[in-house]
Coordinates of C-alpha atoms in Angstrom, one line a residue:
X1 CA 2.4 -42.6 1.8
X2 CA 2.1 -44.3 -1.4
X3 CA 4.0 -46.1 -4.1
X4 CA 2.3 -45.7 -7.5
X5 CA 3.5 -46.0 -11.1
X6 CA 4.2 -42.7 -12.7
X7 CA 3.6 -41.5 -16.2
X8 CA 4.3 -38.4 -18.3
X9 CA 1.2 -36.2 -18.9
X10 CA 1.1 -34.8 -22.4
X11 CA -1.3 -32.4 -23.8
X12 CA -2.9 -35.1 -25.9
X13 CA -3.4 -37.4 -22.9
X14 CA -5.1 -34.9 -20.6
X15 CA -8.5 -35.5 -22.0
X16 CA -8.3 -39.2 -21.2
X17 CA -7.0 -38.5 -17.7
X18 CA -9.7 -36.0 -17.0
X19 CA -12.4 -38.4 -18.2
X20 CA -11.1 -41.1 -15.8
X21 CA -10.7 -38.6 -13.0
X22 CA -14.2 -37.1 -13.4
X23 CA -15.8 -40.5 -13.6
X24 CA -14.1 -41.5 -10.3
X25 CA -15.0 -38.2 -8.6
X26 CA -18.7 -38.1 -9.5
X27 CA -20.9 -35.1 -9.8
X28 CA -24.4 -34.0 -9.4
X29 CA -26.6 -36.0 -7.0
X30 CA -28.1 -34.9 -3.8
X31 CA -25.0 -33.5 -2.2
X32 CA -25.6 -29.8 -2.2
X33 CA -26.3 -27.6 0.8
X34 CA -29.8 -26.7 2.0
X35 CA -31.4 -23.3 1.8
X36 CA -29.7 -22.2 5.0
X37 CA -26.3 -23.2 3.7
X38 CA -26.1 -26.3 5.9
X39 CA -25.8 -29.9 4.7
X40 CA -24.3 -31.5 1.6
X41 CA -21.0 -33.2 1.0
X42 CA -17.8 -31.3 0.5
X43 CA -15.8 -33.0 -2.3
X44 CA -12.0 -32.8 -2.1
X45 CA -9.5 -34.3 -4.5
X46 CA -5.9 -35.0 -3.7
X47 CA -2.7 -36.8 -4.7
X48 CA -1.9 -39.1 -1.9
X49 CA -2.5 -39.9 1.8
X50 CA -1.7 -37.2 4.3
X51 CA 1.6 -37.9 6.0
X52 CA -0.2 -38.9 9.2
X53 CA -3.7 -39.2 10.5
X54 CA -2.5 -39.1 14.1
X55 CA -2.8 -35.4 15.3
X56 CA 0.4 -35.9 17.3
X57 CA 2.5 -36.4 14.3
X58 CA 0.6 -34.9 11.3
X59 CA 2.8 -32.1 9.8
X60 CA 1.8 -31.5 6.2
X61 CA -0.7 -29.0 5.1
X62 CA -3.1 -31.9 4.1
X63 CA -2.9 -33.6 7.4
X64 CA -3.3 -30.3 9.4
X65 CA -6.3 -29.3 7.4
X66 CA -7.9 -32.7 8.0
X67 CA -7.1 -33.1 11.7
X68 CA -8.5 -29.6 12.4
X69 CA -11.9 -31.2 11.8
X70 CA -11.7 -33.9 14.4
X71 CA -8.9 -33.0 16.9
X72 CA -9.2 -29.9 19.1
X73 CA -6.3 -28.2 20.9
X74 CA -6.8 -25.8 23.8
X75 CA -6.3 -22.8 21.6
X76 CA -6.5 -22.1 17.9
X77 CA -6.2 -19.2 15.4
X78 CA -9.1 -18.1 13.3
X79 CA -9.4 -18.7 9.6
X80 CA -10.0 -15.5 7.6
X81 CA -9.3 -13.9 4.3
X82 CA -7.7 -11.0 6.1
X83 CA -4.2 -12.1 7.1
X84 CA -4.0 -10.0 10.2
X85 CA -7.2 -11.6 11.6
X86 CA -5.5 -15.0 11.5
X87 CA -2.8 -14.1 14.0
X88 CA -4.4 -13.6 17.4
X89 CA -4.8 -16.7 19.7
X90 CA -8.4 -17.8 20.3
X91 CA -9.8 -20.1 23.0
X92 CA -10.9 -23.4 21.5
X93 CA -11.4 -26.1 24.2
X94 CA -10.0 -23.6 26.8
X95 CA -12.7 -21.6 28.5
X96 CA -10.6 -18.4 27.9
X97 CA -7.2 -17.3 26.8
X98 CA -5.0 -17.0 30.0
X99 CA -3.3 -13.8 30.8
X100 CA -1.5 -12.3 33.8
X101 CA -4.5 -10.1 34.3
X102 CA -7.0 -12.9 34.6
X103 CA -4.6 -15.1 36.6
X104 CA -4.1 -17.6 33.9
X105 CA -0.4 -16.8 33.7
X106 CA 1.8 -16.4 36.8
X107 CA 3.6 -13.2 37.5
X108 CA 7.0 -14.8 36.6
X109 CA 5.5 -16.0 33.3
X110 CA 6.4 -19.7 34.0
X111 CA 3.1 -21.2 35.0
X112 CA -0.1 -21.4 32.9
X113 CA -3.4 -22.4 34.5
X114 CA -5.9 -23.3 31.8
X115 CA -9.6 -24.0 32.4
X116 CA -11.5 -26.2 30.0
X117 CA -14.9 -25.3 28.7
X118 CA -17.7 -27.8 29.4
X119 CA -19.6 -29.8 26.8
X120 CA -16.6 -30.9 24.7
X121 CA -17.0 -34.7 24.3
X122 CA -15.4 -37.7 22.6
X123 CA -17.4 -39.8 20.2
X124 CA -16.5 -42.8 22.4
X125 CA -19.1 -45.4 23.3
X126 CA -20.6 -44.1 25.5
X127 CA -19.6 -40.5 24.8
X128 CA -17.7 -38.8 27.6
X129 CA -16.3 -35.3 28.2
X130 CA -12.8 -34.3 27.3
X131 CA -10.6 -33.8 30.4
X132 CA -7.4 -32.1 31.3
X133 CA -5.9 -35.5 31.6
X134 CA -6.6 -36.1 27.9
X135 CA -4.4 -33.0 27.2
X136 CA -1.6 -34.4 29.3
X137 CA -1.9 -37.7 27.4
X138 CA -1.8 -35.8 24.1
X139 CA 1.3 -33.9 25.0
X140 CA 3.0 -37.1 26.3
X141 CA 2.4 -38.9 23.0
X142 CA 4.4 -36.3 21.1
X143 CA 7.7 -38.0 21.6
X144 CA 6.5 -41.6 21.2
X145 CA 9.2 -43.7 19.4
X146 CA 6.8 -45.1 16.8
X147 CA 5.7 -41.9 15.2
X148 CA 7.1 -38.9 17.1
X149 CA 6.0 -35.4 16.4
X150 CA 8.2 -33.3 14.1
X151 CA 7.1 -30.4 16.4
X152 CA 8.2 -31.9 19.6
X153 CA 11.1 -29.5 20.0
X154 CA 8.7 -26.7 20.8
X155 CA 7.4 -28.6 23.8
X156 CA 10.7 -30.2 24.9
X157 CA 12.4 -26.8 25.0
X158 CA 9.6 -25.1 27.0
X159 CA 7.8 -27.5 29.3
X160 CA 9.5 -28.4 32.6
X161 CA 10.8 -32.0 32.6
X162 CA 9.6 -32.8 29.1
X163 CA 13.0 -33.2 27.5
X164 CA 14.1 -35.8 30.0
X165 CA 10.8 -37.6 29.7
X166 CA 11.2 -37.7 25.9
X167 CA 14.8 -38.9 26.0
X168 CA 13.9 -41.9 28.0
X169 CA 10.7 -42.6 26.0
X170 CA 12.8 -42.9 22.9
X171 CA 14.3 -46.2 24.3
X172 CA 10.9 -47.9 24.5
X173 CA 10.0 -50.6 21.9
X174 CA 8.4 -48.7 19.0
X175 CA 6.4 -51.7 17.9
X176 CA 4.8 -52.5 21.2
X177 CA 1.7 -50.4 22.0
X178 CA 1.5 -51.8 25.5
X179 CA 5.1 -50.9 26.3
X180 CA 4.6 -47.3 25.0
X181 CA 1.3 -46.9 27.0
X182 CA 3.0 -48.3 30.0
X183 CA 5.8 -45.7 29.8
X184 CA 3.4 -42.9 29.2
X185 CA 1.1 -43.8 32.1
X186 CA 4.0 -44.7 34.4
X187 CA 6.1 -41.6 34.0
X188 CA 5.0 -38.0 34.8
X189 CA 6.3 -34.8 33.3
X190 CA 7.0 -32.2 36.0
X191 CA 5.5 -29.4 34.0
X192 CA 2.2 -31.1 33.1
X193 CA -0.5 -31.7 35.6
X194 CA -4.2 -32.2 35.5
X195 CA -5.2 -30.4 38.6
X196 CA -8.8 -31.7 38.1
X197 CA -10.8 -32.7 35.1
X198 CA -11.4 -29.1 34.1
X199 CA -8.0 -27.6 34.9
X200 CA -4.6 -28.1 33.3
X201 CA -1.4 -26.6 34.8
X202 CA 1.6 -26.2 32.5
X203 CA 5.0 -25.2 34.1
X204 CA 7.8 -23.9 31.9
X205 CA 11.6 -24.0 32.3
X206 CA 11.7 -20.3 31.6
X207 CA 9.2 -17.6 30.4
X208 CA 8.1 -18.1 26.8
X209 CA 6.1 -15.3 25.1
X210 CA 4.9 -17.7 22.4
X211 CA 3.7 -20.5 24.7
X212 CA 0.0 -20.0 23.7
X213 CA 1.0 -20.2 20.0
X214 CA 2.7 -23.5 20.8
X215 CA -0.3 -24.8 22.6
X216 CA -2.5 -23.8 19.7
X217 CA -0.8 -26.2 17.3
X218 CA -2.6 -29.4 16.2
X219 CA 0.1 -31.5 17.9
X220 CA -1.2 -30.3 21.3
X221 CA -4.7 -31.8 20.8
X222 CA -6.2 -34.0 23.4
X223 CA -5.8 -37.7 23.1
X224 CA -8.4 -40.2 24.5
X225 CA -7.4 -43.2 26.6
X226 CA -8.3 -45.5 23.7
X227 CA -5.2 -44.4 21.8
X228 CA -3.1 -46.3 24.4
X229 CA -4.2 -49.6 22.6
X230 CA -2.5 -48.8 19.3
X231 CA 0.9 -48.1 17.9
X232 CA 0.8 -44.3 17.2
X233 CA -0.3 -43.6 13.6
X234 CA -0.1 -47.3 12.7
X235 CA -2.7 -48.9 10.4
X236 CA -4.8 -50.0 13.3
X237 CA -4.7 -46.5 14.8
X238 CA -5.8 -45.0 11.5
X239 CA -9.0 -47.0 11.5
X240 CA -9.8 -46.3 15.2
X241 CA -9.4 -42.5 15.4
X242 CA -11.7 -40.7 17.9
X243 CA -13.1 -37.2 17.5
X244 CA -13.9 -34.3 19.8
X245 CA -14.5 -32.0 16.8
X246 CA -17.5 -31.6 14.5
X247 CA -16.5 -34.5 12.2
X248 CA -15.3 -38.1 12.6
X249 CA -13.5 -40.3 10.1
X250 CA -16.2 -42.8 8.9
X251 CA -14.1 -44.5 6.1
X252 CA -10.5 -44.8 5.2
X253 CA -9.0 -46.7 2.3
X254 CA -5.3 -46.0 2.1
X255 CA -4.3 -43.9 -0.8
X256 CA -7.8 -44.0 -2.2
X257 CA -10.4 -42.3 0.0
X258 CA -11.0 -40.7 3.3
X259 CA -14.6 -40.0 4.4
X260 CA -15.8 -37.9 7.3
X261 CA -19.3 -37.5 8.7
X262 CA -20.8 -35.5 11.5
X263 CA -19.7 -36.4 15.0
X264 CA -22.9 -37.1 16.9
X265 CA -21.2 -36.3 20.2
X266 CA -20.2 -32.8 19.1
X267 CA -22.1 -29.8 20.3
X268 CA -22.0 -26.5 18.4
X269 CA -22.4 -24.5 21.6
X270 CA -19.0 -26.0 22.8
X271 CA -17.1 -24.9 19.7
X272 CA -16.7 -21.2 19.0
X273 CA -14.5 -21.7 15.9
X274 CA -16.0 -24.5 13.8
X275 CA -19.6 -23.8 12.6
X276 CA -19.5 -27.1 10.7
X277 CA -21.9 -26.4 7.9
X278 CA -21.5 -29.4 5.6
X279 CA -22.7 -32.8 6.6
X280 CA -19.9 -34.9 5.2
X281 CA -16.4 -34.5 3.6
X282 CA -15.3 -36.9 0.9
X283 CA -11.6 -37.0 -0.1
X284 CA -10.6 -38.9 -3.2
X285 CA -6.9 -39.6 -3.6
X286 CA -4.6 -40.8 -6.4
X287 CA -5.0 -37.7 -8.6
X288 CA -1.5 -36.4 -9.3
X289 CA -2.2 -34.1 -12.3
X290 CA -2.8 -30.5 -11.1
X291 CA -4.4 -29.8 -14.5
X292 CA -6.8 -32.6 -14.0
X293 CA -7.6 -31.4 -10.5
X294 CA -8.1 -27.8 -11.7
X295 CA -10.5 -28.9 -14.4
X296 CA -12.6 -30.8 -11.9
X297 CA -12.8 -27.7 -9.7
X298 CA -13.8 -25.4 -12.6
X299 CA -16.4 -27.9 -13.9
X300 CA -17.8 -28.3 -10.4
X301 CA -17.3 -32.0 -10.1
X302 CA -15.0 -31.4 -7.1
X303 CA -14.9 -28.5 -4.7
X304 CA -11.4 -28.1 -3.2
X305 CA -7.9 -29.5 -3.8
X306 CA -6.2 -31.3 -0.9
X307 CA -2.6 -30.9 -1.9
X308 CA -2.5 -29.5 -5.5
X309 CA -2.0 -25.8 -6.2
X310 CA -3.6 -23.9 -9.1
X311 CA -1.5 -24.9 -12.2
X312 CA 0.8 -22.1 -13.2
X313 CA -0.6 -22.0 -16.8
X314 CA -4.1 -21.3 -15.4
X315 CA -3.2 -18.4 -13.2
X316 CA -3.0 -15.6 -15.8
X317 CA -6.2 -16.9 -17.4
X318 CA -8.1 -16.8 -14.1
X319 CA -6.7 -13.4 -13.2
X320 CA -7.7 -12.0 -16.6
X321 CA -11.2 -13.4 -16.3
X322 CA -11.6 -12.0 -12.9
X323 CA -12.9 -15.4 -11.8
X324 CA -14.1 -14.8 -8.2
X325 CA -13.5 -18.5 -7.4
X326 CA -9.8 -17.8 -7.7
X327 CA -7.7 -15.9 -5.1
X328 CA -4.0 -15.2 -4.3
X329 CA -3.7 -15.4 -0.5
X330 CA -0.8 -14.2 1.7
X331 CA 1.1 -17.0 3.3
X332 CA 4.8 -16.0 3.9
X333 CA 7.0 -19.0 3.8
X334 CA 10.2 -20.6 2.6
X335 CA 8.6 -22.9 0.0
X336 CA 10.2 -24.8 -1.5
X337 CA 13.9 -24.9 -0.5
X338 CA 16.7 -27.3 -1.3
X339 CA 18.0 -29.3 1.7
X340 CA 21.3 -31.2 1.8
X341 CA 21.5 -34.6 3.4
X342 CA 24.7 -34.0 5.4
X343 CA 24.8 -37.6 6.5
X344 CA 24.8 -39.1 3.0
X345 CA 27.7 -41.5 2.4
X346 CA 27.4 -41.0 -1.4
X347 CA 30.1 -39.2 -3.4
X348 CA 32.6 -39.7 -0.6
X349 CA 30.4 -37.8 1.8
X350 CA 30.7 -34.7 -0.4
X351 CA 27.6 -33.0 1.0
X352 CA 29.2 -32.9 4.5
X353 CA 31.7 -30.5 2.9
X354 CA 30.5 -26.9 3.3
X355 CA 32.4 -25.9 0.1
X356 CA 30.3 -28.3 -2.0
X357 CA 27.1 -26.9 -0.5
X358 CA 28.2 -23.4 -1.1
X359 CA 29.0 -24.1 -4.7
X360 CA 25.5 -25.5 -5.3
X361 CA 24.0 -22.3 -3.8
X362 CA 25.2 -20.5 -6.9
X363 CA 23.7 -23.1 -9.3
X364 CA 20.0 -22.3 -8.9
X365 CA 18.0 -20.1 -11.3
X366 CA 15.4 -18.8 -8.9
X367 CA 13.9 -16.5 -11.5
X368 CA 12.9 -19.7 -13.4
X369 CA 11.2 -21.1 -10.3
X370 CA 9.2 -17.8 -9.9
X371 CA 7.8 -18.4 -13.4
X372 CA 6.9 -22.0 -12.5
X373 CA 4.8 -20.7 -9.6
X374 CA 3.0 -18.1 -11.8
X375 CA 5.2 -15.0 -11.9
X376 CA 6.0 -12.1 -9.5
X377 CA 2.4 -11.8 -8.3
X378 CA 2.6 -15.3 -6.8
X379 CA 6.2 -15.7 -5.8
X380 CA 9.5 -13.8 -5.2
X381 CA 13.1 -15.1 -5.0
X382 CA 14.2 -15.8 -1.4
X383 CA 17.9 -15.6 -0.4
X384 CA 17.8 -16.1 3.3
X385 CA 16.1 -18.6 5.6
X386 CA 13.6 -16.2 7.3
X387 CA 11.0 -14.9 4.8
X388 CA 9.5 -11.4 4.8
X389 CA 6.8 -10.9 7.3
X390 CA 8.5 -13.0 9.9
X391 CA 10.4 -12.0 13.0
X392 CA 14.1 -11.6 12.3
X393 CA 13.8 -11.0 8.6
X394 CA 16.4 -8.7 7.0
X395 CA 17.0 -8.7 3.3
X396 CA 20.5 -9.9 2.3
X397 CA 22.0 -12.3 -0.2
X398 CA 25.2 -14.3 0.6
X399 CA 25.3 -16.0 -2.8
X400 CA 23.8 -13.4 -5.1
X401 CA 23.7 -13.8 -8.8
X402 CA 22.5 -11.3 -11.5
X403 CA 18.8 -11.4 -11.7
X404 CA 18.7 -14.4 -9.3
X405 CA 19.4 -16.5 -12.4
X406 CA 22.2 -18.5 -11.0
X407 CA 25.9 -18.7 -12.0
X408 CA 26.8 -22.2 -13.4
X409 CA 30.4 -21.2 -14.1
X410 CA 31.0 -20.2 -10.5
X411 CA 29.3 -23.3 -9.2
X412 CA 31.5 -25.5 -11.4
X413 CA 34.7 -23.7 -10.4
X414 CA 33.9 -24.0 -6.7
X415 CA 33.1 -27.7 -7.0
X416 CA 36.4 -28.3 -8.7
X417 CA 38.2 -26.3 -6.0
X418 CA 36.5 -28.5 -3.4
X419 CA 37.7 -31.7 -5.2
X420 CA 34.3 -32.8 -6.3
X421 CA 34.0 -31.7 -10.0
X422 CA 31.4 -34.5 -10.8
X423 CA 28.7 -35.4 -8.4
X424 CA 25.7 -37.7 -8.7
X425 CA 22.9 -36.8 -6.4
X426 CA 19.8 -38.8 -5.5
X427 CA 16.9 -36.3 -5.7
X428 CA 13.4 -37.5 -4.7
X429 CA 10.5 -35.2 -5.4
X430 CA 6.8 -35.0 -4.6
X431 CA 4.4 -35.9 -7.4
X432 CA 1.9 -33.2 -6.4
X433 CA 1.6 -29.5 -7.3
X434 CA 4.6 -27.7 -8.8
X435 CA 7.1 -30.1 -7.3
X436 CA 7.8 -32.1 -10.5
X437 CA 8.6 -28.9 -12.5
X438 CA 10.7 -27.6 -9.7
X439 CA 12.7 -30.8 -9.6
X440 CA 13.2 -30.7 -13.4
X441 CA 14.3 -27.0 -13.3
X442 CA 16.8 -27.7 -10.5
X443 CA 18.1 -30.8 -12.3
X444 CA 18.8 -28.7 -15.3
X445 CA 20.6 -26.1 -13.2
X446 CA 22.8 -28.7 -11.6
X447 CA 23.6 -30.4 -14.9
X448 CA 25.0 -27.0 -16.1
X449 CA 27.6 -27.1 -13.4
X450 CA 28.5 -30.8 -13.8
X451 CA 26.2 -32.4 -11.3
X452 CA 24.0 -35.3 -12.3
X453 CA 20.8 -35.1 -10.2
X454 CA 18.8 -38.3 -10.5
X455 CA 15.3 -37.2 -9.9
X456 CA 12.7 -39.8 -8.7
X457 CA 9.0 -39.3 -8.2
X458 CA 7.5 -40.0 -4.8
X459 CA 4.1 -39.5 -3.1
X460 CA 4.1 -36.7 -0.6
X461 CA 3.6 -39.2 2.2
X462 CA 6.6 -41.3 1.3
X463 CA 8.7 -38.3 0.4
X464 CA 8.5 -37.1 4.0
X465 CA 7.8 -40.3 6.0
X466 CA 10.2 -42.7 4.3
X467 CA 12.9 -40.3 3.2
X468 CA 13.3 -36.9 4.8
X469 CA 12.2 -37.6 8.4
X470 CA 14.0 -41.0 8.5
X471 CA 17.5 -40.9 10.0
X472 CA 18.1 -44.4 8.8
X473 CA 17.3 -43.4 5.2
X474 CA 19.6 -40.4 5.5
X475 CA 22.5 -42.5 6.8
X476 CA 22.0 -45.1 4.1
X477 CA 22.2 -42.4 1.4
X478 CA 18.7 -43.1 0.0
X479 CA 18.6 -39.4 -0.8
X480 CA 21.1 -36.6 -1.2
X481 CA 19.0 -33.5 -1.9
X482 CA 15.3 -32.7 -1.8
X483 CA 13.0 -29.7 -2.1
X484 CA 10.5 -29.7 0.8
X485 CA 8.2 -26.8 1.7
X486 CA 8.2 -25.0 5.0
X487 CA 5.5 -22.6 6.3
X488 CA 5.8 -21.2 9.8
X489 CA 3.6 -23.0 12.3
X490 CA 2.2 -19.6 13.3
X491 CA 2.6 -15.9 12.5
X492 CA 3.2 -13.0 14.9
X493 CA 5.8 -13.8 17.5
X494 CA 7.1 -16.7 15.5
X495 CA 10.9 -16.7 15.5
X496 CA 10.8 -20.1 17.1
X497 CA 8.7 -21.4 14.2
X498 CA 11.2 -21.0 11.5
X499 CA 14.8 -21.5 12.7
X500 CA 14.2 -24.0 15.6
X501 CA 12.3 -26.7 13.8
X502 CA 14.5 -26.6 10.7
X503 CA 18.0 -26.0 12.2
X504 CA 18.2 -26.9 15.9
X505 CA 20.6 -29.8 15.8
X506 CA 19.6 -31.0 19.3
X507 CA 16.2 -32.2 18.2
X508 CA 17.3 -34.3 15.2
X509 CA 15.8 -37.7 15.1
X510 CA 12.9 -39.7 13.7
X511 CA 10.3 -37.4 12.3
X512 CA 12.5 -34.3 12.9
X513 CA 12.0 -31.5 10.4
X514 CA 15.7 -30.7 10.6
X515 CA 15.8 -32.8 7.4
X516 CA 19.5 -32.5 6.7
X517 CA 20.7 -33.1 10.2
X518 CA 22.2 -29.7 10.4
X519 CA 23.9 -29.1 13.8
X520 CA 26.0 -26.0 14.6
X521 CA 26.5 -25.2 18.3
X522 CA 26.7 -21.5 17.5
X523 CA 23.2 -21.6 15.9
X524 CA 21.8 -23.7 18.8
X525 CA 23.2 -21.0 21.2
X526 CA 21.6 -18.2 19.2
X527 CA 18.3 -20.0 19.3
X528 CA 18.5 -20.2 23.1
X529 CA 19.4 -16.6 23.4
X530 CA 16.6 -15.5 21.1
X531 CA 14.0 -17.6 23.0
X532 CA 15.1 -16.1 26.3
X533 CA 15.2 -12.5 25.1
X534 CA 12.6 -10.4 26.7
X535 CA 13.1 -7.5 24.3
X536 CA 11.5 -8.3 20.9
X537 CA 14.0 -6.1 19.1
X538 CA 16.9 -8.1 20.6
X539 CA 15.2 -11.3 19.8
X540 CA 14.7 -10.3 16.2
X541 CA 18.5 -9.5 15.9
X542 CA 19.4 -12.9 17.3
X543 CA 17.2 -14.7 14.9
X544 CA 18.7 -12.7 12.0
X545 CA 22.2 -13.6 13.2
X546 CA 21.2 -17.3 13.3
X547 CA 19.9 -16.9 9.7
X548 CA 23.2 -15.5 8.5
X549 CA 25.2 -18.3 10.2
X550 CA 22.9 -20.9 8.6
X551 CA 23.4 -19.4 5.2
X552 CA 27.2 -19.1 5.7
X553 CA 27.1 -22.8 6.4
X554 CA 25.0 -23.4 3.2
X555 CA 22.7 -25.7 5.1
X556 CA 19.9 -25.1 2.6
X557 CA 19.3 -23.2 -0.6
X558 CA 16.2 -21.0 -0.1
X559 CA 14.2 -20.8 -3.4
X560 CA 11.0 -18.7 -3.0
X561 CA 8.7 -16.8 -0.7
X562 CA 5.4 -17.6 -2.4
X563 CA 1.9 -16.3 -2.0
X564 CA -0.7 -19.0 -2.4
X565 CA -2.9 -19.3 -5.5
X566 CA -6.1 -21.2 -4.5
X567 CA -9.3 -22.1 -6.3
X568 CA -12.7 -23.5 -5.3
X569 CA -15.8 -24.7 -7.1
X570 CA -18.8 -22.6 -7.8
X571 CA -20.7 -24.5 -5.0
X572 CA -18.4 -23.1 -2.3
X573 CA -19.6 -20.2 -0.1
X574 CA -17.8 -18.7 3.0
X575 CA -14.3 -19.9 1.9
X576 CA -12.0 -18.8 4.8
X577 CA -8.3 -19.2 4.4
X578 CA -5.8 -20.6 7.0
X579 CA -2.4 -19.1 6.0
X580 CA -0.3 -21.6 8.1
X581 CA -1.7 -24.6 6.2
X582 CA -2.5 -22.9 2.9
X583 CA -6.0 -24.2 2.8
X584 CA -9.6 -23.2 3.2
X585 CA -11.3 -24.1 6.5
X586 CA -13.4 -27.2 5.8
X587 CA -15.4 -26.5 9.0
X588 CA -16.5 -23.1 7.7
X589 CA -17.4 -23.9 4.1
X590 CA -21.0 -23.7 3.0
X591 CA -22.3 -25.3 -0.1
X592 CA -24.6 -23.5 -2.6
X593 CA -26.4 -24.6 -5.7

């Protein structure tokens, strides 16, 4: 989360920018893989720091791709270039996937008994085995008041006693590491118990068919006892992370570099999902131009992009050239979308008025946004919250316009009828990827219906950490509208992974992903009914009804359902995609000549 000066990149300036970027990135040298594909340094370039380095709170694609290398949950999904292969749950630190048949799930579906595999160790001094108690600690940390997890709602709504535990934890001094550790260690959660070092028992408030998906998220990684010494995700924490995965953070310079090397305590036999071919991972930050990043990848002076997509202008060229380093991968999502800060005091609290939000629904030219992303092969307009390929999706359009091009006249008329003919909206945007172009396009759309959108650049870290997930910033009116991304945390049985984190008003607070503080009791009730439904068809109908209510309330303006254009250098072999984080798996990449 960075604050950097910004500049306009012109065609004439790109050569100079590239020269500086390439010099800073380096190339050549003895960093390639060996003959067996092992070894070498994977070189990644990015815009800014990930939102968090703490696995409990990291929630951007960049942080999730990174923490996957050093923090291991009980379960995980496989990376693959075949979308369907990425859906089934795999055992990670768990010895096996629990089922009713093997006794891991009780007959009533409310108790999970999970056995841990042996040989999984922390890189502590001395090294020691990961225990069931470390998973209890990891789950307890999710609702710490200093850097609470944006995904905590999944666990609070399922694990017996966790909601009450979290409510009380929120009152602890967020600046006092000892006070937070004291609360965690002095208060139990009824539904979490380390039966012994190798057995974790999880009890639920009611059956949840997606519980294994929830436990397969990075949030649910184990946490070592050493983490009790630090404020979660504070600067001291960031320089004292421990690892039970194949890599460990060996160097961190905020907003400049992150370096990972092999974890000497990791044993390949204990990890069925991370072959860990490369010896090191070097991440260079501060490179905001997608064009500069793309040229580094094509010239081979960098291997992967951390947070920058393939520039739109390059997509048709790469497709025509049949460049095998380029791919368009399936990753159904609502990315980006426009969210309204319903708590903003600006404009006489205009955004709290549903009529104002409904007017703005008509303003957006979604066809122009499709072009920004590279055309219909890469993205399609989205007019509801749940994207295609997700449970509860049914195509409909509450605010339809011809060709999805927007209707400025209708927007202007509705704003006038609502008593707000001239709005000025604070609109922060991320500096990475297509975000600047999206902000400029939306700004022009809003201008056409009399709305002055004041767009301001922000690093991805500050965009989320200091604006969207900060209730104080929302109440102070530091932002009015923004365009974040949202990709479901899992696919398959994933109704809980779209509606609940974005629109369940009961979980709003620090680090909540319900960015706009939307809270409709009717939607909250539909969420509960959908989660309790045993019949998947009934659940899908309930999720769809929630979707319609959210759109009737104009809580957000969905923009696009994109596929993901991705590119790697000519050194990369075995690039396996992770749809939920739109990245290649760093632990599976091999380096060639």
